[in-house]
Short mmCIF file of C-alpha atoms and ligand atoms in Angstrom, two decimals:
data_model
loop_
_atom_site.label_atom_id
_atom_site.label_comp_id
_atom_site.label_asym_id
_atom_site.label_seq_id
_atom_site.Cartn_x
_atom_site.Cartn_y
_atom_site.Cartn_z
CA MET A 23 -0.19 -0.04 0.04
CA ALA A 24 1.23 3.44 -1.02
CA SER A 25 2.55 5.90 1.55
CA ALA A 26 0.13 8.99 1.31
CA ASN A 27 1.72 12.24 1.18
CA LEU A 28 -0.01 15.42 2.69
CA GLU A 29 -1.72 16.29 -0.68
CA THR A 30 -2.84 12.62 -0.42
CA THR A 31 -4.94 12.62 2.33
CA GLY A 32 -8.93 11.93 1.45
CA PRO A 33 -11.20 14.82 0.79
CA SER A 34 -12.84 13.52 4.00
CA MET A 35 -10.31 15.12 6.58
CA LEU A 36 -9.16 18.67 4.26
CA PRO A 37 -11.61 20.83 2.91
CA THR A 38 -12.12 20.27 -0.79
CA THR A 39 -9.02 22.80 -2.45
CA ALA A 40 -7.50 22.67 -5.34
CA ALA A 41 -4.85 20.78 -3.70
CA THR A 42 -6.85 18.30 -2.06
CA ASP A 43 -7.45 17.18 -5.45
CA ARG A 44 -4.46 16.59 -6.78
CA ILE A 45 -2.88 13.00 -5.68
CA THR A 46 0.47 12.82 -5.87
CA LEU A 47 2.74 9.58 -5.16
CA PRO A 48 6.75 9.36 -3.90
CA VAL A 49 8.66 8.71 -6.63
CA SER A 50 9.35 5.10 -4.03
CA GLU A 51 5.99 4.59 -5.61
CA LEU A 52 6.95 3.85 -9.43
CA PRO A 53 5.76 0.76 -10.53
CA GLU A 54 8.43 -2.42 -10.50
CA HIS A 55 6.56 -3.80 -12.78
CA TRP A 56 4.85 -4.14 -16.54
CA TYR A 57 1.35 -5.64 -16.11
CA ASN A 58 1.41 -7.97 -19.56
CA VAL A 59 -3.05 -8.63 -20.27
CA LEU A 60 -1.85 -11.71 -22.57
CA ALA A 61 -1.02 -13.48 -19.14
CA ASP A 62 -5.30 -13.45 -17.91
CA LEU A 63 -6.67 -12.59 -22.01
CA PRO A 64 -9.96 -15.75 -22.37
CA VAL A 65 -7.95 -16.11 -26.15
CA PRO A 66 -4.98 -16.21 -26.91
CA LEU A 67 -3.78 -13.18 -30.57
CA ALA A 68 -4.27 -14.63 -33.58
CA PRO A 69 -0.02 -14.85 -34.57
CA PRO A 70 0.91 -12.21 -36.98
CA ILE A 71 1.53 -13.56 -40.13
CA HIS A 72 4.50 -12.52 -42.04
CA PRO A 73 3.98 -10.02 -45.13
CA GLY A 74 5.71 -11.82 -48.03
CA THR A 75 4.85 -16.27 -47.00
CA GLY A 76 1.46 -15.99 -45.43
CA GLN A 77 2.81 -18.06 -42.50
CA PRO A 78 2.81 -17.15 -38.60
CA LEU A 79 5.82 -15.13 -37.86
CA GLY A 80 8.41 -16.51 -35.96
CA PRO A 81 10.44 -14.86 -33.67
CA HIS A 82 13.45 -14.82 -36.27
CA ASP A 83 11.51 -12.89 -38.50
CA LEU A 84 11.52 -9.68 -36.21
CA GLU A 85 15.91 -9.42 -35.23
CA ARG A 86 16.18 -7.53 -38.46
CA ILE A 87 14.54 -4.76 -36.69
CA PHE A 88 13.66 -4.86 -33.03
CA PRO A 89 15.79 -5.71 -30.12
CA PRO A 90 15.44 -9.33 -28.38
CA GLN A 91 14.15 -8.18 -25.45
CA LEU A 92 11.07 -6.67 -27.02
CA ILE A 93 10.42 -9.53 -29.30
CA GLU A 94 10.25 -11.60 -26.21
CA GLN A 95 8.59 -9.10 -24.66
CA GLU A 96 5.76 -8.60 -27.90
CA MET A 97 5.23 -12.44 -27.34
CA SER A 98 5.52 -13.29 -23.85
CA ALA A 99 3.04 -14.47 -21.01
CA GLN A 100 4.41 -13.19 -17.94
CA ARG A 101 2.10 -11.94 -15.76
CA GLU A 102 4.63 -8.76 -14.64
CA ILE A 103 7.76 -7.89 -15.93
CA PRO A 104 10.17 -6.68 -13.97
CA ILE A 105 10.73 -2.44 -15.26
CA PRO A 106 14.70 -2.39 -15.59
CA ALA A 107 16.41 0.15 -12.91
CA PRO A 108 17.60 2.06 -15.83
CA VAL A 109 14.47 2.97 -17.37
CA ARG A 110 12.99 3.38 -14.16
CA GLU A 111 15.74 6.26 -13.13
CA ILE A 112 14.68 8.21 -16.15
CA LEU A 113 11.26 7.76 -15.83
CA ALA A 114 11.53 9.25 -12.37
CA MET A 115 12.34 12.59 -14.18
CA TRP A 116 8.49 12.96 -14.29
CA ARG A 117 6.30 9.74 -12.57
CA PRO A 118 4.61 9.49 -10.86
CA THR A 119 2.45 11.78 -12.57
CA PRO A 120 -0.61 13.26 -10.26
CA LEU A 121 -4.19 12.10 -10.50
CA ILE A 122 -5.92 14.61 -10.45
CA ARG A 123 -10.11 15.57 -9.29
CA ALA A 124 -11.53 17.75 -12.17
CA ARG A 125 -13.40 19.26 -9.45
CA ASN A 126 -13.81 22.25 -11.89
CA LEU A 127 -15.23 20.39 -14.35
CA GLU A 128 -18.18 18.57 -12.31
CA ARG A 129 -19.08 21.75 -11.18
CA ALA A 130 -19.22 23.09 -14.52
CA LEU A 131 -21.19 20.11 -15.99
CA GLY A 132 -23.40 20.08 -13.36
CA THR A 133 -22.87 16.15 -12.41
CA PRO A 134 -23.38 13.80 -9.56
CA ALA A 135 -20.40 11.92 -11.17
CA ARG A 136 -16.37 12.42 -9.73
CA ILE A 137 -13.59 12.97 -12.29
CA TYR A 138 -10.74 11.88 -12.30
CA PHE A 139 -7.74 12.14 -14.85
CA LYS A 140 -3.96 10.73 -15.35
CA HIS A 141 -1.75 13.64 -16.12
CA GLU A 142 0.53 12.00 -19.51
CA GLY A 143 1.15 15.94 -20.51
CA VAL A 144 3.64 16.60 -17.88
CA SER A 145 6.42 14.46 -18.62
CA PRO A 146 9.70 16.18 -21.07
CA ALA A 147 7.99 15.34 -24.03
CA GLY A 148 3.75 16.31 -23.25
CA SER A 149 2.37 12.91 -23.72
CA HIS A 150 2.52 9.38 -22.31
CA LYS A 151 4.57 8.34 -25.39
CA PRO A 152 8.14 8.49 -23.39
CA ASN A 153 6.99 5.54 -21.24
CA THR A 154 7.37 3.59 -23.82
CA ALA A 155 10.06 5.96 -25.65
CA VAL A 156 12.89 4.61 -22.93
CA PRO A 157 12.41 1.32 -22.58
CA GLN A 158 12.65 0.71 -26.59
CA ALA A 159 15.61 2.85 -26.66
CA TYR A 160 17.13 1.46 -23.96
CA TYR A 161 16.76 -2.33 -25.14
CA ASN A 162 17.96 -1.32 -28.36
CA SER A 163 20.87 0.61 -26.90
CA ILE A 164 21.97 -2.87 -25.02
CA ALA A 165 21.78 -5.11 -27.93
CA GLY A 166 24.91 -2.53 -28.75
CA ILE A 167 22.22 -0.11 -32.38
CA THR A 168 23.07 2.96 -31.87
CA ARG A 169 20.31 4.48 -33.83
CA LEU A 170 16.64 4.75 -34.40
CA ALA A 171 14.23 5.24 -37.45
CA THR A 172 10.17 6.23 -36.86
CA GLU A 173 7.49 7.54 -37.99
CA THR A 174 5.55 10.00 -36.83
CA GLY A 175 1.98 11.85 -37.24
CA ALA A 176 0.97 14.24 -35.15
CA GLY A 177 4.93 14.38 -33.77
CA GLN A 178 4.59 13.44 -30.32
CA TRP A 179 5.74 10.04 -30.59
CA GLY A 180 9.63 11.56 -32.42
CA SER A 181 9.41 14.20 -30.04
CA ALA A 182 9.39 10.82 -26.59
CA LEU A 183 12.29 9.25 -28.94
CA ALA A 184 13.96 12.20 -30.02
CA PHE A 185 14.04 12.60 -25.96
CA ALA A 186 14.51 9.20 -24.88
CA THR A 187 17.74 8.52 -27.34
CA ARG A 188 18.91 11.35 -26.23
CA MET A 189 19.29 10.56 -22.76
CA LEU A 190 20.90 6.71 -23.91
CA GLY A 191 23.53 8.63 -26.58
CA MET A 192 21.40 7.34 -29.61
CA ALA A 193 20.92 9.31 -32.72
CA CYS A 194 17.25 8.85 -34.50
CA ARG A 195 15.88 9.38 -37.68
CA VAL A 196 11.82 10.67 -37.75
CA PHE A 197 9.12 10.32 -40.74
CA MET A 198 7.02 12.45 -40.27
CA VAL A 199 4.27 12.87 -41.72
CA ARG A 200 4.07 15.79 -43.98
CA VAL A 201 0.75 17.09 -43.34
CA SER A 202 1.62 17.91 -39.82
CA TYR A 203 4.97 18.46 -40.19
CA GLU A 204 4.71 21.46 -42.11
CA GLN A 205 1.67 22.39 -40.18
CA LYS A 206 3.37 21.22 -36.89
CA PRO A 207 7.02 22.99 -37.34
CA TYR A 208 7.50 23.67 -33.12
CA ARG A 209 7.13 19.74 -33.00
CA ARG A 210 9.55 20.19 -36.05
CA THR A 211 11.90 21.85 -34.13
CA PHE A 212 11.70 20.04 -30.17
CA MET A 213 12.78 16.71 -32.45
CA ARG A 214 16.06 19.13 -33.93
CA LEU A 215 16.51 20.39 -30.65
CA PHE A 216 17.18 16.82 -28.97
CA GLY A 217 19.81 15.86 -31.79
CA ALA A 218 17.14 14.10 -33.44
CA GLU A 219 17.40 14.56 -38.20
CA VAL A 220 13.27 14.97 -38.85
CA TYR A 221 11.78 14.11 -43.29
CA PRO A 222 8.32 14.91 -44.45
CA SER A 223 7.17 11.73 -45.82
CA PRO A 224 6.43 10.77 -48.25
CA SER A 225 10.51 11.50 -48.51
CA PRO A 226 12.84 10.61 -51.31
CA LEU A 227 14.64 8.88 -48.82
CA THR A 228 13.42 4.92 -49.25
CA ASN A 229 11.54 3.18 -51.80
CA ALA A 230 8.06 3.61 -49.70
CA GLY A 231 8.93 6.86 -50.47
CA ARG A 232 9.77 7.40 -54.07
CA ALA A 233 6.81 4.79 -54.49
CA ILE A 234 4.79 7.52 -53.12
CA LEU A 235 5.68 10.50 -54.46
CA ALA A 236 6.14 9.77 -58.20
CA GLU A 237 2.06 8.30 -58.21
CA HIS A 238 1.15 11.20 -55.70
CA PRO A 239 3.53 13.50 -55.47
CA ASP A 240 0.68 16.07 -53.49
CA SER A 241 1.03 13.53 -50.87
CA PRO A 242 -0.30 14.55 -47.50
CA GLY A 243 1.23 12.03 -46.03
CA SER A 244 -0.39 9.29 -43.84
CA LEU A 245 1.54 6.65 -40.99
CA GLY A 246 1.44 4.12 -43.01
CA ILE A 247 3.81 5.75 -45.58
CA ALA A 248 5.78 6.81 -42.81
CA ILE A 249 5.93 3.38 -40.85
CA SER A 250 6.98 1.89 -45.21
CA GLU A 251 10.18 4.43 -44.48
CA ALA A 252 11.34 4.08 -41.44
CA VAL A 253 11.10 0.28 -41.39
CA GLU A 254 12.39 -0.47 -44.91
CA GLU A 255 15.15 2.24 -42.58
CA ALA A 256 15.45 0.05 -40.45
CA ALA A 257 16.27 -3.63 -42.22
CA SER A 258 18.43 -1.76 -44.81
CA ARG A 259 21.37 -0.91 -41.86
CA ASP A 260 22.60 -2.79 -39.37
CA ASP A 261 23.47 -0.17 -37.08
CA THR A 262 19.56 0.79 -37.09
CA ASN A 263 16.62 -0.66 -35.97
CA TYR A 264 12.92 0.19 -35.87
CA SER A 265 10.16 1.89 -32.99
CA LEU A 266 6.99 2.37 -32.87
CA GLY A 267 4.67 4.17 -30.34
CA SER A 268 2.13 2.43 -30.19
CA VAL A 269 -0.29 -0.63 -31.50
CA LEU A 270 2.07 -3.20 -30.56
CA ASN A 271 1.87 -5.71 -27.54
CA HIS A 272 5.49 -4.54 -25.91
CA VAL A 273 4.07 -0.82 -26.31
CA LEU A 274 0.79 -1.38 -23.95
CA LEU A 275 3.16 -3.24 -21.95
CA HIS A 276 5.45 -0.16 -20.95
CA GLN A 277 2.11 1.47 -20.96
CA THR A 278 0.78 0.24 -17.60
CA VAL A 279 3.03 1.95 -15.62
CA ILE A 280 -0.37 4.42 -15.95
CA GLY A 281 -2.79 2.54 -14.54
CA GLN A 282 -0.93 0.91 -12.53
CA GLU A 283 -0.10 4.45 -10.43
CA ALA A 284 -3.79 5.49 -11.45
CA ARG A 285 -4.91 2.55 -9.54
CA LYS A 286 -3.40 3.12 -6.49
CA GLN A 287 -4.12 6.59 -6.48
CA LEU A 288 -7.78 6.07 -6.26
CA GLU A 289 -7.34 3.78 -3.51
CA LEU A 290 -5.38 6.50 -1.48
CA VAL A 291 -8.58 8.45 -2.02
CA GLY A 292 -10.60 4.95 -1.30
CA GLU A 293 -12.47 5.72 -4.89
CA GLU A 294 -12.61 2.64 -7.74
CA PRO A 295 -13.66 3.39 -10.94
CA ASP A 296 -16.79 2.30 -12.93
CA PHE A 297 -15.78 4.17 -16.16
CA VAL A 298 -12.43 4.25 -17.52
CA VAL A 299 -11.50 6.36 -20.66
CA GLY A 300 -8.96 6.96 -23.18
CA CYS A 301 -8.52 8.32 -26.77
CA HIS A 302 -7.57 5.62 -29.57
CA GLY A 303 -4.90 6.76 -31.64
CA GLY A 304 -3.45 3.22 -31.82
CA GLY A 305 -4.33 2.13 -28.11
CA SER A 306 -1.46 2.95 -26.09
CA ASN A 307 -2.28 5.33 -23.89
CA PHE A 308 -5.94 3.45 -23.28
CA GLY A 309 -4.58 0.84 -22.98
CA GLY A 310 -1.63 2.28 -20.75
CA ILE A 311 -4.23 3.06 -18.22
CA ALA A 312 -7.21 0.75 -18.81
CA LEU A 313 -5.24 -2.46 -18.46
CA PRO A 314 -4.06 -2.61 -14.98
CA PHE A 315 -8.42 -2.56 -14.73
CA MET A 316 -8.72 -6.30 -16.99
CA PRO A 317 -8.67 -8.88 -14.19
CA GLU A 318 -11.48 -7.30 -12.30
CA VAL A 319 -13.13 -7.09 -15.69
CA LEU A 320 -12.72 -10.13 -17.21
CA ALA A 321 -13.44 -11.43 -13.18
CA GLY A 322 -17.16 -9.78 -13.86
CA GLY A 323 -16.55 -6.73 -12.61
CA LYS A 324 -18.20 -3.65 -13.52
CA LEU A 325 -16.18 -1.51 -14.43
CA ARG A 326 -16.93 -0.85 -17.77
CA ALA A 327 -13.25 0.65 -20.13
CA VAL A 328 -14.80 2.80 -23.30
CA ALA A 329 -12.14 3.68 -26.15
CA VAL A 330 -13.10 7.06 -28.14
CA GLU A 331 -12.17 7.84 -31.28
CA PRO A 332 -12.27 10.96 -33.81
CA ASP A 333 -15.97 10.58 -36.62
CA SER A 334 -13.00 10.70 -39.11
CA CYS A 335 -10.74 8.30 -38.66
CA PRO A 336 -13.39 5.49 -36.73
CA THR A 337 -11.39 2.27 -36.58
CA LEU A 338 -13.04 0.37 -33.74
CA THR A 339 -16.61 1.94 -34.26
CA ARG A 340 -16.91 1.13 -37.99
CA GLY A 341 -13.54 -1.03 -39.17
CA ARG A 342 -13.38 -4.65 -39.66
CA PHE A 343 -12.37 -7.13 -37.39
CA ALA A 344 -10.11 -8.54 -40.17
CA PHE A 345 -5.72 -9.40 -40.34
CA ASP A 346 -4.63 -6.18 -42.35
CA PHE A 347 -0.99 -4.54 -42.84
CA GLY A 348 0.57 -2.17 -40.41
CA ASP A 349 1.75 -0.13 -43.27
CA THR A 350 0.97 1.59 -47.06
CA ALA A 351 3.62 -0.64 -48.53
CA LYS A 352 2.80 -4.20 -46.20
CA LEU A 353 6.29 -4.49 -45.09
CA THR A 354 4.90 -5.03 -41.77
CA PRO A 355 4.15 -8.40 -39.90
CA ILE A 356 -0.30 -8.24 -41.05
CA LEU A 357 -2.38 -8.31 -37.80
CA GLN A 358 -5.36 -8.80 -36.69
CA MET A 359 -6.78 -6.45 -35.14
CA TYR A 360 -9.86 -3.13 -36.61
CA THR A 361 -8.70 -1.90 -39.31
CA LEU A 362 -10.37 0.84 -42.25
CA GLY A 363 -7.70 -1.19 -45.06
CA HIS A 364 -3.93 0.11 -45.13
CA ASP A 365 -4.48 2.41 -47.93
CA PHE A 366 -7.20 4.40 -45.94
CA VAL A 367 -6.28 8.61 -45.75
CA PRO A 368 -8.06 10.05 -43.57
CA PRO A 369 -9.16 13.96 -44.84
CA ALA A 370 -7.29 17.05 -44.71
CA VAL A 371 -10.17 18.51 -42.92
CA HIS A 372 -9.65 16.05 -39.68
CA ALA A 373 -7.17 18.47 -37.28
CA GLY A 374 -7.57 16.13 -34.32
CA GLY A 375 -4.95 13.30 -34.81
CA LEU A 376 -5.90 9.42 -34.37
CA ARG A 377 -5.60 9.52 -38.12
CA TYR A 378 -3.99 5.90 -37.91
CA HIS A 379 -5.79 3.06 -40.28
CA GLY A 380 -5.06 0.13 -37.90
CA ALA A 381 -5.14 -0.84 -33.61
CA SER A 382 -3.81 -2.34 -31.56
CA PRO A 383 -4.56 -6.18 -31.43
CA ILE A 384 -5.09 -6.08 -27.12
CA ILE A 385 -7.41 -3.78 -27.57
CA SER A 386 -9.09 -4.69 -30.96
CA ALA A 387 -9.46 -8.19 -29.10
CA LEU A 388 -10.94 -7.07 -26.24
CA VAL A 389 -13.46 -4.76 -27.87
CA HIS A 390 -14.81 -7.41 -30.34
CA ARG A 391 -15.41 -9.96 -27.63
CA GLY A 392 -16.87 -7.46 -25.57
CA VAL A 393 -14.67 -6.68 -23.22
CA MET A 394 -14.31 -3.12 -23.96
CA ASP A 395 -16.47 -0.85 -25.80
CA ALA A 396 -15.59 2.22 -28.33
CA GLU A 397 -17.36 4.97 -29.41
CA SER A 398 -16.67 8.30 -31.26
CA VAL A 399 -17.06 11.83 -31.66
CA GLY A 400 -17.24 14.52 -33.72
CA GLN A 401 -13.90 17.04 -33.54
CA SER A 402 -16.20 20.11 -33.07
CA GLU A 403 -18.00 18.19 -29.82
CA VAL A 404 -13.45 17.16 -29.10
CA PHE A 405 -12.84 21.44 -29.24
CA LYS A 406 -15.81 22.41 -27.71
CA ALA A 407 -14.73 19.80 -24.74
CA ALA A 408 -11.07 20.85 -24.73
CA VAL A 409 -11.70 24.63 -23.68
CA LEU A 410 -14.17 23.81 -21.85
CA PHE A 411 -11.87 21.55 -20.27
CA ALA A 412 -8.89 24.46 -19.92
CA HIS A 413 -11.28 27.22 -18.87
CA SER A 414 -12.56 24.14 -15.53
CA GLU A 415 -8.40 22.51 -15.18
CA GLY A 416 -5.87 25.19 -16.58
CA ILE A 417 -4.93 22.41 -18.90
CA VAL A 418 -4.84 22.89 -22.58
CA PRO A 419 -5.17 19.53 -23.36
CA ALA A 420 -4.05 17.43 -27.25
CA PRO A 421 -6.62 17.67 -28.83
CA GLU A 422 -5.97 13.90 -28.88
CA SER A 423 -7.19 13.94 -25.45
CA ALA A 424 -9.77 16.17 -26.04
CA HIS A 425 -11.51 13.00 -27.41
CA ALA A 426 -11.60 11.78 -24.43
CA ILE A 427 -12.69 14.50 -22.50
CA ALA A 428 -15.31 14.70 -25.12
CA ALA A 429 -16.70 11.42 -23.58
CA VAL A 430 -16.01 11.50 -20.65
CA VAL A 431 -18.69 15.45 -20.76
CA ARG A 432 -20.87 13.02 -22.51
CA LYS A 433 -21.09 10.89 -20.04
CA ALA A 434 -20.79 12.73 -17.04
CA LEU A 435 -24.12 14.65 -18.68
CA GLN A 436 -25.83 11.72 -19.44
CA LEU A 437 -25.22 10.81 -15.19
CA ARG A 438 -26.72 14.09 -14.29
CA ASP A 439 -29.69 13.47 -16.39
CA GLU A 440 -30.25 9.61 -14.97
CA GLY A 441 -29.28 11.82 -11.32
CA ARG A 442 -26.85 8.89 -10.89
CA GLN A 443 -23.76 9.04 -9.27
CA ALA A 444 -20.21 7.06 -10.75
CA VAL A 445 -16.83 7.60 -10.62
CA ILE A 446 -15.18 8.55 -13.96
CA LEU A 447 -11.14 7.55 -14.64
CA PHE A 448 -9.86 8.48 -17.67
CA SER A 449 -6.55 9.57 -19.48
CA LEU A 450 -5.41 13.33 -20.08
CA SER A 451 -2.57 11.70 -23.04
CA GLY A 452 -0.74 14.81 -23.09
CA HIS A 453 -0.55 18.43 -23.11
CA GLY A 454 -2.27 21.06 -25.99
CA PHE A 455 1.93 23.70 -26.21
CA PHE A 456 2.36 22.32 -30.00
CA ASP A 457 -1.54 22.27 -31.33
CA MET A 458 -2.09 26.32 -31.40
CA ALA A 459 -2.86 25.75 -35.08
CA ALA A 460 -5.92 23.61 -34.37
CA PHE A 461 -7.28 25.58 -31.82
CA ASP A 462 -6.37 28.65 -34.26
CA ALA A 463 -8.62 26.66 -37.09
CA TYR A 464 -11.30 25.87 -34.09
CA LEU A 465 -11.38 29.26 -32.47
CA ASP A 466 -11.61 30.71 -35.68
CA GLY A 467 -14.68 28.94 -36.82
CA LYS A 468 -12.56 26.80 -39.86
CA LEU A 469 -13.04 23.45 -38.13
CA GLU A 470 -15.12 21.01 -40.54
CA ASP A 471 -17.59 18.12 -39.20
CA PHE A 472 -16.67 14.92 -41.63
CA GLU A 473 -18.09 11.68 -41.18
CA TYR A 474 -16.23 8.85 -43.15
CA PRO A 475 -18.67 7.61 -45.85
CA GLU A 476 -19.19 4.14 -45.98
CA HIS A 477 -18.31 3.84 -49.57
CA ALA A 478 -15.51 4.87 -48.97
CA ILE A 479 -14.51 2.54 -46.22
CA ALA A 480 -15.93 -0.15 -48.20
CA THR A 481 -13.36 1.23 -51.07
CA SER A 482 -10.25 0.30 -48.45
CA LEU A 483 -11.53 -2.78 -47.05
CA ALA A 484 -11.96 -4.09 -50.57
CA ARG A 485 -8.23 -4.08 -50.35
CA LEU A 486 -7.33 -6.20 -47.55
CA PRO A 487 -5.52 -9.74 -47.18
CA LYS A 488 -6.41 -12.70 -48.02
CA ILE A 489 -5.78 -14.57 -45.14
CA SER A 490 -7.37 -18.14 -44.04
CA GLN A 491 -7.36 -19.07 -40.17
C1 LIG B 251 0.32 9.87 -29.83
C2 LIG B 251 -0.70 10.09 -28.74
C3 LIG B 251 -1.84 9.79 -28.86
C4 LIG B 251 -2.73 8.69 -29.20
O1 LIG B 251 -1.94 7.35 -29.58
P1 LIG B 251 -2.04 6.12 -28.48
O2 LIG B 251 -1.27 5.01 -29.07
O3 LIG B 251 -3.86 6.06 -28.36
O4 LIG B 251 -2.88 6.38 -27.21
C5 LIG B 251 -3.13 10.23 -27.97
N1 LIG B 251 -2.89 10.75 -26.74
C6 LIG B 251 -1.57 12.16 -27.64
C7 LIG B 251 -1.23 13.45 -26.43
C8 LIG B 251 -0.04 11.00 -28.13
O5 LIG B 251 0.44 11.34 -28.48
#
């Protein structure tokens, strides 16, 4: 049991001031292991399929781009995996992160719900992503790798990996989705400041990039294309490995520090969550906060975990649970997941991130079996919720995180209308300080809502690989 410091004494003992609403843990309470949900899944995940042979992937197939410990974690059935001491030391630069009761938001909504958020925006890169960037850089460095290649969409993953590789004295090359590269120049600067090289994707540096540019010279890029470029780079150089910021099992594993801490923090104030909410792009912050609660849910507990995605990239709510490639050039393993099709490109009007065509296989399987829920929200609702949150809690959320806030607002208003109490825990996956262009567009009334047309989804789904299982 955690030792409570002054700030963590329950609201019943102190007046309800801002200080009692901020539940902190000492560094000694930083989790010592990651929680591996693969040990507890009712049905094992379908094995990833080799993109060339169509056969299940063996551990050796991943060795060209990943270090051995990460491959082992990707497939491990061990419930608790120890966090190496050098990784904990770096995580302790900002962890444990605070859990904060959003009391002003509750008041603004007039809801009886008690709303808590885990503030991952306090990390060096401003999001939850360093939680996995640090261990990934660490395992690569002890395997003798000196350089990492990756893709980044909105720029947060590239920022996290730029920070982590700097901490471990490694080099870093980032392929940044072109539309974000142009919309978010300061994310680019952030990565360069930490020493990373940043290129807009599609780029002329790789075969995958050149092929796209030949057909679509003005391509805005997509995560799928950028992944192809980074994987190609890693596979073609011995000193370089590939690093992925979401989707894969080991990434969700590393993010479970979020939910483990949140659990302890809620215990300190005598609360148990009824709803755990997170935005969903590839599933890592949502998995990070929700997976540590899965043992109880799988045992029949009342808690519902809700993944929230944009109407304009509705992977979990309107995609198909099927086998698909992780990238556009079909270089990555084929995973069983919810997907909109590997060549799906979200509309340019979409400003709020969460643009990936696929989803984490773990989250997909749990949603498919009805263990977790998913819903989608429109972008004007998202930005409206972001502004309400800033006005009430004083924190500018990342537009991605604001998807979770929008769903929490919906739920809190529903509880108000029904006159019901509940405890809602959500993941504030990051701050929005680098997202001012998107907020400008919203404040100027320039953001459009966009629901992806059914026929366009059907078209990209028609190109799924045929896998017989
Ligand atoms: C990357 C990112 C996301 C989306 O990725 P997940 O893997 O789904 O968590 C959400 N919020 C922020 C702040 C991010 O940086």
